[in-house]
Amino acid sequence: VWAAEALEGAAFYCTVSCTSLAGDCAALPLLHSMVLEASFLCVDNSNFMRNGDFAPSRMEAQLDAVNLLSGAKTQSNPENTVGLLSTAGKGIEVQVALTADVGKILSLSHGITIGGEANLSAGIQVAQLSLKHRQNKNQRQRIIVFVGSPVKEDEAALVKLGKKLKKNSVAVDIINFGEEAENAAKLEALLNAVNSDDNSHLVTVPPGPHVLSDILLSSPIIQGEDGAAAAVAAAAATGGGGGDGFAEFGVDPNMDPEFAYALRISMEEERARQEAEAAKASDGDKEASGAGDAEPQSSSEGAMSEAGGAAPRSTEGAAEAESMETDTSGGELDEASLLEAALAMSMPTEAAATAAVTTPVAKPPATTPDAPPPPRPDNVPTETETTPVPVVDDVDMADADEDGDEAMQLALAMSMSQASEPAPAAAPAATPDLTSVLSDASFLQSVLGSLPGVDPNDPRIQSVLNSAGALPAEKDEQDSDEKKGS
Amino acid sequence: MINGIPINGIQSTGAESKLVSSKPVELSVDLRRCEVLNASDPGSLAAVLQGGGELSSDCDEQLLITVAFTTPVKLFSISVKAPANAPSELHLFSNRTSMAFEDAEGMPPTQTIALTSTHVAGTPVPVQYVKFQNVSTLSIFIPSNQEETDVTTLHQLRFDGHPIATTNMSELKKMG
């Protein structure tokens, strides 16, 4: 049961990520380098943070980065803890003690007020003290400090501080932004003093229109040494290209085999779903026009039939055309091919060319009075009511032949235009093209006469036909299903 | 005798051992709560505490090892096995949590033990028993090594003493 739940959860996340990345599932949150670590973030809240060179302001960019970092740390290992302090203001102030609750950090980080001057060494020392008193002694100690204002301490003092940190097994990540040229030398010295076997990093963010969080995403602070990890924050923020390692998702088979399995299953499900959709699109043989969207159409039709009234019909027809658009995520061209296949199967003797013709021809009856395929409220269920349409097409073809090549030519012309257009768009677009067809009274009459259950004497039909063009008085006016008479 | 434990086993000679009524046993250590500072490989502490490994210092020759016992103990002796660059002194701090180098250098230790080359073959070095009557955490600060080099190395650390307030199952007898 748990496996199923994990699958569902993972599948949901995977499909969400997949769809948002156009099918590329490379960026998914994963448990990489599970280093057990306690990290303390030191935020610079001096007056220099009012500066807007990092949009919207340096302070906002920092808080965004704090959010990113704390999320990344706690995601990479659930036992990781993160703390937060501010280095300027009235003095060093610990905003959040070491905690695994990212929400707490996020909510309290926004309460930091800007002012004063940053005291880098004092901030680092307070962070070190907090780390010394962490609950879980097995956690590594790390300080991540943001430097956005000029550093007051001299290089020698920073080196001494760095050596002390190194001896106490504390790693330091320095994010140099804002006044980075001025501070570069001092922070480099600090990094060299504290760096032990490459556990500490210095990230320099030059001025420019970049987002601080994005730069941190690709930096070794989140990525780790080998850079192979870190789809963690990548998925959370931009959703772009995580490490491509084993099983396409980084090292997840080694780190978390159950999660890897869940991801694999969800990938396959997604693939199967897309294949099923494509198969469904080509599978619409029984239903004629819009077989793939016959169901949503019929459901919307059912709703519409209950609503009743002729006026809503036209709008509903348009709505249906839209539903046709939205439903076929496979693309509108699929619908055209879908119709072709449907008609080809319903008319085995017809040539492929004529099948193409019948495709748009099937559309005109469907859209004649702005109506979708004919379900009648007081008739049999909607699915079967779509079946008359192919029959209509058959008769249309015969009638077209009888009526002569004129109608055929018109239909062919329409089919050319419609085949190149998206099918649902073709529906409204075809409507103006249809007026010429509709004006062909005999053709129209034959169309309406072949529709089962259509009463040609219905005044609504007559009104439509009148508007469409010349109408012989004795023309059968059938109750148009498309009108969806109440 | 002194604390009511019946005498059994061997009576050993020596002033300190008169206080001991029974033979000291090896004390079990809670590895999860043990910590070492300034070690090149902090993970090697577990091996050193459990029988044999190699723990070397990193930046300089100083080491700070924090050992937590599973139960409060009365510490009797410490045995050290080390190569040539063995510690020259052990500064022992009893029951101090979260020690760092600044604390170790600033505070007077509970006891300072000087080690010579004879001691580092694994011979138990007795401690001032009266000072270690209720120890849950023991911190050992090593300021320098016998070779005066930059790296201090340890192979094995072992503690002997008596756990406090544990039931000796072998002595449990039905009353009456």
Coordinates of N, CA, C and O in Angstrom, one line a residue, chain B residues 5-115:
Chain B
I5 N 29.2 -2.7 48.1 CA 29.3 -3.8 47.2 C 30.1 -4.9 47.8 O 31.2 -4.6 48.4
P6 N 29.6 -6.1 47.8 CA 30.4 -7.2 48.5 C 31.7 -7.4 47.8 O 31.8 -7.2 46.6
I7 N 32.7 -7.8 48.6 CA 34.0 -8.0 48.0 C 34.0 -9.3 47.2 O 33.5 -10.3 47.7
N8 N 34.4 -9.2 46.0 CA 34.7 -10.5 45.3 C 35.8 -10.3 44.3 O 36.1 -9.1 44.0
G9 N 36.4 -11.3 43.9 CA 37.4 -11.1 43.0 C 38.7 -10.8 43.6 O 38.9 -10.9 44.8
I10 N 39.6 -10.2 42.8 CA 41.0 -10.1 43.3 C 41.2 -8.7 43.9 O 40.7 -7.7 43.5
Q11 N 41.9 -8.7 45.0 CA 42.2 -7.5 45.7 C 43.6 -7.0 45.1 O 44.6 -7.7 45.2
S12 N 43.6 -5.9 44.5 CA 44.8 -5.5 43.9 C 45.5 -4.5 44.8 O 44.9 -3.8 45.6
T13 N 46.8 -4.4 44.7 CA 47.6 -3.5 45.5 C 47.6 -2.1 44.9 O 47.2 -1.9 43.8
G14 N 48.1 -1.1 45.7 CA 48.1 0.2 45.2 C 47.1 1.1 45.9 O 46.0 0.6 46.2
A15 N 47.4 2.3 46.1 CA 46.5 3.2 46.9 C 45.2 3.4 46.2 O 44.2 3.4 46.8
E16 N 45.3 3.6 44.9 CA 44.0 3.8 44.3 C 43.1 2.6 44.2 O 41.9 2.7 44.3
S17 N 43.8 1.5 44.0 CA 42.9 0.3 43.9 C 42.3 -0.1 45.2 O 41.3 -0.9 45.1
K18 N 42.7 0.4 46.3 CA 42.0 0.0 47.5 C 40.6 0.6 47.5 O 39.7 0.1 48.2
L19 N 40.4 1.7 46.8 CA 39.1 2.2 46.7 C 38.2 1.4 45.8 O 37.0 1.5 45.9
V20 N 38.8 0.6 45.0 CA 37.9 -0.2 44.1 C 37.6 -1.5 44.7 O 38.4 -2.2 45.1
S21 N 36.3 -1.8 44.7 CA 35.9 -3.0 45.3 C 35.8 -4.2 44.3 O 35.8 -5.3 44.7
S22 N 35.7 -3.9 43.1 CA 35.6 -5.0 42.1 C 36.5 -4.6 40.9 O 36.8 -3.4 40.8
K23 N 36.7 -5.6 40.1 CA 37.6 -5.3 39.0 C 37.0 -4.4 38.0 O 35.8 -4.6 37.7
P24 N 37.7 -3.4 37.5 CA 37.1 -2.5 36.5 C 36.8 -3.3 35.2 O 37.6 -4.1 34.8
V25 N 35.8 -2.9 34.5 CA 35.4 -3.5 33.3 C 35.6 -2.4 32.2 O 35.6 -1.2 32.4
E26 N 35.7 -2.9 31.0 CA 35.8 -2.0 29.9 C 34.4 -1.3 29.8 O 33.4 -1.9 29.8
L27 N 34.5 0.0 29.6 CA 33.3 0.8 29.5 C 32.8 0.9 28.1 O 33.6 1.1 27.2
S28 N 31.5 0.8 27.9 CA 31.0 0.9 26.6 C 30.7 2.4 26.2 O 30.2 3.1 27.1
V29 N 30.9 2.7 25.0 CA 30.9 4.1 24.6 C 29.7 4.2 23.6 O 29.5 3.4 22.8
D30 N 29.0 5.4 23.7 CA 27.9 5.7 22.8 C 28.5 6.4 21.6 O 28.7 7.6 21.6
L31 N 28.7 5.7 20.5 CA 29.4 6.2 19.3 C 28.6 7.4 18.7 O 29.2 8.3 18.1
R32 N 27.3 7.4 18.8 CA 26.6 8.4 18.1 C 26.8 9.8 18.7 O 26.7 10.8 18.1
R33 N 27.2 9.8 20.0 CA 27.4 11.1 20.7 C 28.9 11.4 20.8 O 29.2 12.4 21.5
C34 N 29.7 10.6 20.2 CA 31.2 10.9 20.2 C 31.6 11.9 19.1 O 31.0 11.8 18.0
E35 N 32.6 12.7 19.4 CA 32.9 13.7 18.4 C 34.4 13.9 18.5 O 35.0 13.7 19.5
V36 N 35.0 14.3 17.3 CA 36.5 14.6 17.4 C 36.6 15.9 16.5 O 36.1 16.0 15.4
L37 N 37.4 16.8 17.0 CA 37.7 18.0 16.3 C 39.1 18.0 15.8 O 40.0 17.5 16.5
N38 N 39.3 18.6 14.6 CA 40.6 18.7 14.0 C 41.2 17.4 13.6 O 42.4 17.1 13.8
A39 N 40.4 16.5 13.2 CA 40.9 15.2 12.7 C 40.8 15.2 11.2 O 39.8 15.7 10.6
S40 N 41.7 14.5 10.6 CA 41.7 14.5 9.1 C 40.5 13.6 8.6 O 40.0 13.9 7.6
D41 N 40.2 12.6 9.4 CA 39.0 11.8 9.1 C 38.2 11.5 10.3 O 38.5 10.6 11.1
P42 N 37.2 12.3 10.5 CA 36.4 12.2 11.8 C 35.8 10.8 11.9 O 35.5 10.4 13.0
G43 N 35.5 10.1 10.8 CA 34.9 8.8 10.9 C 35.8 7.8 11.5 O 35.3 6.7 12.0
S44 N 37.1 8.0 11.6 CA 38.0 7.0 12.1 C 37.9 6.9 13.6 O 38.5 6.0 14.2
L45 N 37.2 7.9 14.3 CA 37.1 7.8 15.7 C 36.4 6.6 16.2 O 36.8 5.9 17.2
A46 N 35.4 6.2 15.4 CA 34.6 5.0 15.8 C 35.5 3.7 15.9 O 35.5 2.9 16.8
A47 N 36.4 3.6 14.9 CA 37.3 2.4 14.9 C 38.3 2.5 16.0 O 38.5 1.5 16.7
V48 N 38.8 3.7 16.3 CA 39.7 3.8 17.4 C 39.1 3.5 18.7 O 39.7 2.8 19.6
L49 N 37.8 3.8 18.9 CA 37.2 3.5 20.2 C 36.8 2.1 20.3 O 36.4 1.6 21.4
Q50 N 36.7 1.4 19.2 CA 36.1 0.1 19.2 C 37.2 -1.0 19.1 O 36.8 -2.2 18.9
G51 N 38.4 -0.7 19.1 CA 39.4 -1.8 19.1 C 40.6 -1.4 18.3 O 41.7 -1.9 18.7
G52 N 40.5 -0.7 17.2 CA 41.7 -0.4 16.5 C 41.4 0.4 15.2 O 40.5 0.0 14.5
G53 N 42.2 1.4 15.0 CA 42.0 2.2 13.8 C 43.1 3.2 13.7 O 44.2 3.0 14.3
E54 N 42.9 4.3 13.0 CA 43.9 5.3 12.9 C 43.2 6.7 12.9 O 42.5 7.0 12.0
L55 N 43.5 7.5 13.9 CA 43.0 8.8 13.9 C 44.2 9.8 13.9 O 45.0 9.8 14.8
S56 N 44.2 10.6 12.9 CA 45.3 11.6 12.8 C 44.7 13.0 12.9 O 43.6 13.3 12.5
S57 N 45.6 13.9 13.3 CA 45.1 15.3 13.4 C 45.3 16.0 12.0 O 46.0 15.5 11.1
D58 N 44.6 17.1 11.9 CA 44.5 17.7 10.6 C 45.4 19.0 10.4 O 46.4 19.0 9.8
C59 N 44.9 20.1 10.9 CA 45.6 21.4 10.7 C 46.9 21.5 11.5 O 47.9 21.9 11.0
D60 N 46.8 21.1 12.7 CA 48.0 21.1 13.5 C 48.0 19.8 14.4 O 47.2 18.9 14.2
E61 N 48.8 19.8 15.4 CA 49.0 18.6 16.1 C 48.0 18.4 17.3 O 48.0 17.4 18.0
Q62 N 47.0 19.3 17.4 CA 46.1 19.2 18.5 C 44.9 18.4 18.1 O 44.4 18.4 17.0
L63 N 44.3 17.7 19.1 CA 43.1 17.0 18.9 C 42.2 17.2 20.0 O 42.6 17.4 21.2
L64 N 40.9 17.2 19.8 CA 39.9 17.3 20.9 C 38.9 16.2 20.7 O 38.1 16.2 19.7
I65 N 38.9 15.2 21.5 CA 38.0 14.0 21.4 C 37.0 14.1 22.5 O 37.4 14.2 23.7
T66 N 35.7 14.0 22.2 CA 34.7 13.9 23.1 C 34.1 12.5 23.1 O 33.6 12.1 22.1
V67 N 34.1 11.9 24.3 CA 33.6 10.5 24.4 C 32.4 10.5 25.3 O 32.4 11.0 26.4
A68 N 31.3 9.9 24.8 CA 30.1 9.8 25.7 C 29.9 8.3 26.0 O 29.9 7.5 25.1
F69 N 29.6 8.0 27.3 CA 29.4 6.7 27.7 C 27.9 6.4 27.7 O 27.1 7.3 27.8
T70 N 27.6 5.1 27.5 CA 26.2 4.7 27.4 C 25.5 4.9 28.8 O 24.3 5.3 28.8
T71 N 26.1 4.7 29.9 CA 25.6 5.0 31.2 C 26.6 5.9 31.9 O 27.8 5.8 31.6
P72 N 26.2 6.6 33.0 CA 27.2 7.2 33.8 C 28.1 6.2 34.4 O 27.7 5.1 34.8
V73 N 29.4 6.6 34.5 CA 30.4 5.6 34.9 C 31.3 6.2 36.0 O 31.4 7.5 36.1
K74 N 32.0 5.4 36.7 CA 33.2 5.8 37.5 C 34.4 5.4 36.7 O 34.6 4.2 36.5
L75 N 35.1 6.3 36.2 CA 36.3 6.0 35.4 C 37.5 5.6 36.2 O 37.9 6.3 37.1
F76 N 38.1 4.5 35.8 CA 39.2 4.0 36.6 C 40.5 4.3 35.8 O 41.5 4.8 36.4
S77 N 40.6 3.9 34.6 CA 41.8 4.0 33.9 C 41.6 4.2 32.4 O 40.5 3.9 31.9
I78 N 42.6 4.7 31.7 CA 42.5 4.9 30.3 C 43.7 4.1 29.7 O 44.9 4.2 30.2
S79 N 43.5 3.5 28.5 CA 44.6 2.8 27.8 C 44.7 3.5 26.4 O 43.7 3.6 25.8
V80 N 45.9 3.7 26.0 CA 46.2 4.4 24.7 C 47.2 3.5 24.0 O 48.2 3.1 24.5
K81 N 46.9 3.3 22.7 CA 47.8 2.7 21.8 C 48.1 3.7 20.7 O 47.1 4.1 20.0
A82 N 49.3 4.0 20.4 CA 49.6 5.0 19.4 C 51.0 4.7 18.8 O 51.9 4.1 19.5
P83 N 51.3 5.2 17.6 CA 52.7 5.1 17.1 C 53.6 6.1 17.7 O 53.3 6.7 18.7
A84 N 54.6 6.4 17.0 CA 55.7 7.3 17.5 C 55.2 8.7 17.8 O 55.5 9.3 18.8
N85 N 54.3 9.2 16.9 CA 53.8 10.5 17.2 C 52.6 10.5 18.1 O 51.5 11.1 17.8
A86 N 52.7 9.8 19.2 CA 51.6 9.6 20.1 C 51.5 10.9 20.9 O 52.4 11.8 21.0
P87 N 50.3 11.1 21.5 CA 50.1 12.3 22.4 C 51.1 12.3 23.5 O 51.5 11.3 24.1
S88 N 51.6 13.5 23.9 CA 52.5 13.7 25.0 C 51.7 13.9 26.3 O 52.1 13.5 27.4
E89 N 50.5 14.5 26.2 CA 49.7 14.8 27.3 C 48.3 14.6 27.0 O 47.8 14.8 25.9
L90 N 47.5 14.2 28.0 CA 46.1 14.1 27.9 C 45.5 15.0 28.9 O 45.7 14.9 30.1
H91 N 44.7 16.0 28.4 CA 43.9 16.8 29.4 C 42.5 16.3 29.4 O 41.8 16.3 28.4
L92 N 42.1 15.9 30.6 CA 40.8 15.3 30.7 C 39.8 16.3 31.3 O 40.1 17.0 32.3
F93 N 38.6 16.4 30.6 CA 37.5 17.2 31.1 C 36.3 16.3 31.3 O 35.9 15.6 30.4
S94 N 35.8 16.4 32.5 CA 34.6 15.5 32.8 C 33.3 16.3 32.7 O 33.2 17.4 33.2
N95 N 32.4 15.7 32.0 CA 31.0 16.2 31.8 C 31.0 17.6 31.3 O 30.2 18.5 31.8
R96 N 31.7 17.9 30.2 CA 31.5 19.2 29.6 C 31.0 18.9 28.2 O 31.6 18.2 27.4
T97 N 29.8 19.5 27.9 CA 29.2 19.3 26.6 C 29.8 20.3 25.6 O 30.1 21.4 26.0
S98 N 29.8 20.0 24.3 CA 30.2 20.9 23.3 C 31.4 21.6 23.5 O 31.5 22.9 23.6
M99 N 32.5 20.9 23.7 CA 33.8 21.6 23.9 C 34.4 21.9 22.6 O 34.4 21.2 21.6
A100 N 35.1 23.1 22.6 CA 35.9 23.5 21.4 C 37.3 23.8 21.9 O 37.6 23.7 23.1
F101 N 38.2 24.0 20.9 CA 39.6 24.2 21.3 C 39.8 25.4 22.3 O 40.6 25.4 23.1
E102 N 39.0 26.5 22.0 CA 39.1 27.6 22.9 C 38.8 27.3 24.3 O 39.4 27.7 25.3
D103 N 37.7 26.5 24.5 CA 37.4 26.0 25.9 C 38.5 25.2 26.5 O 38.8 25.3 27.6
A104 N 39.0 24.3 25.7 CA 40.0 23.4 26.2 C 41.3 24.1 26.6 O 41.9 23.7 27.6
E105 N 41.6 25.1 25.9 CA 42.8 25.8 26.3 C 42.6 26.8 27.4 O 43.5 27.1 28.2
G106 N 41.4 27.2 27.5 CA 41.1 28.2 28.6 C 40.8 27.6 29.9 O 41.2 28.2 31.0
M107 N 40.2 26.5 29.9 CA 39.7 26.0 31.2 C 40.7 25.0 31.8 O 41.4 24.3 31.1
P108 N 40.8 25.0 33.1 CA 41.7 24.0 33.8 C 41.1 22.6 33.6 O 39.9 22.4 33.9
P109 N 41.9 21.6 33.2 CA 41.3 20.3 33.1 C 41.0 19.6 34.4 O 41.6 20.0 35.4
T110 N 40.1 18.6 34.4 CA 39.9 17.8 35.6 C 41.1 17.1 36.0 O 41.4 16.9 37.2
Q111 N 41.9 16.6 35.0 CA 43.2 15.9 35.3 C 44.0 16.0 34.0 O 43.5 15.9 32.9
T112 N 45.3 16.2 34.3 CA 46.3 16.1 33.2 C 47.1 14.9 33.3 O 47.7 14.6 34.4
I113 N 47.2 14.1 32.3 CA 48.0 12.9 32.3 C 49.1 13.0 31.4 O 48.9 13.3 30.2
A114 N 50.3 12.8 31.8 CA 51.5 12.8 30.9 C 51.8 11.4 30.4 O 51.8 10.5 31.2
L115 N 51.9 11.3 29.1 CA 52.2 10.0 28.6 C 53.6 9.9 28.1 O 54.2 10.8 27.6

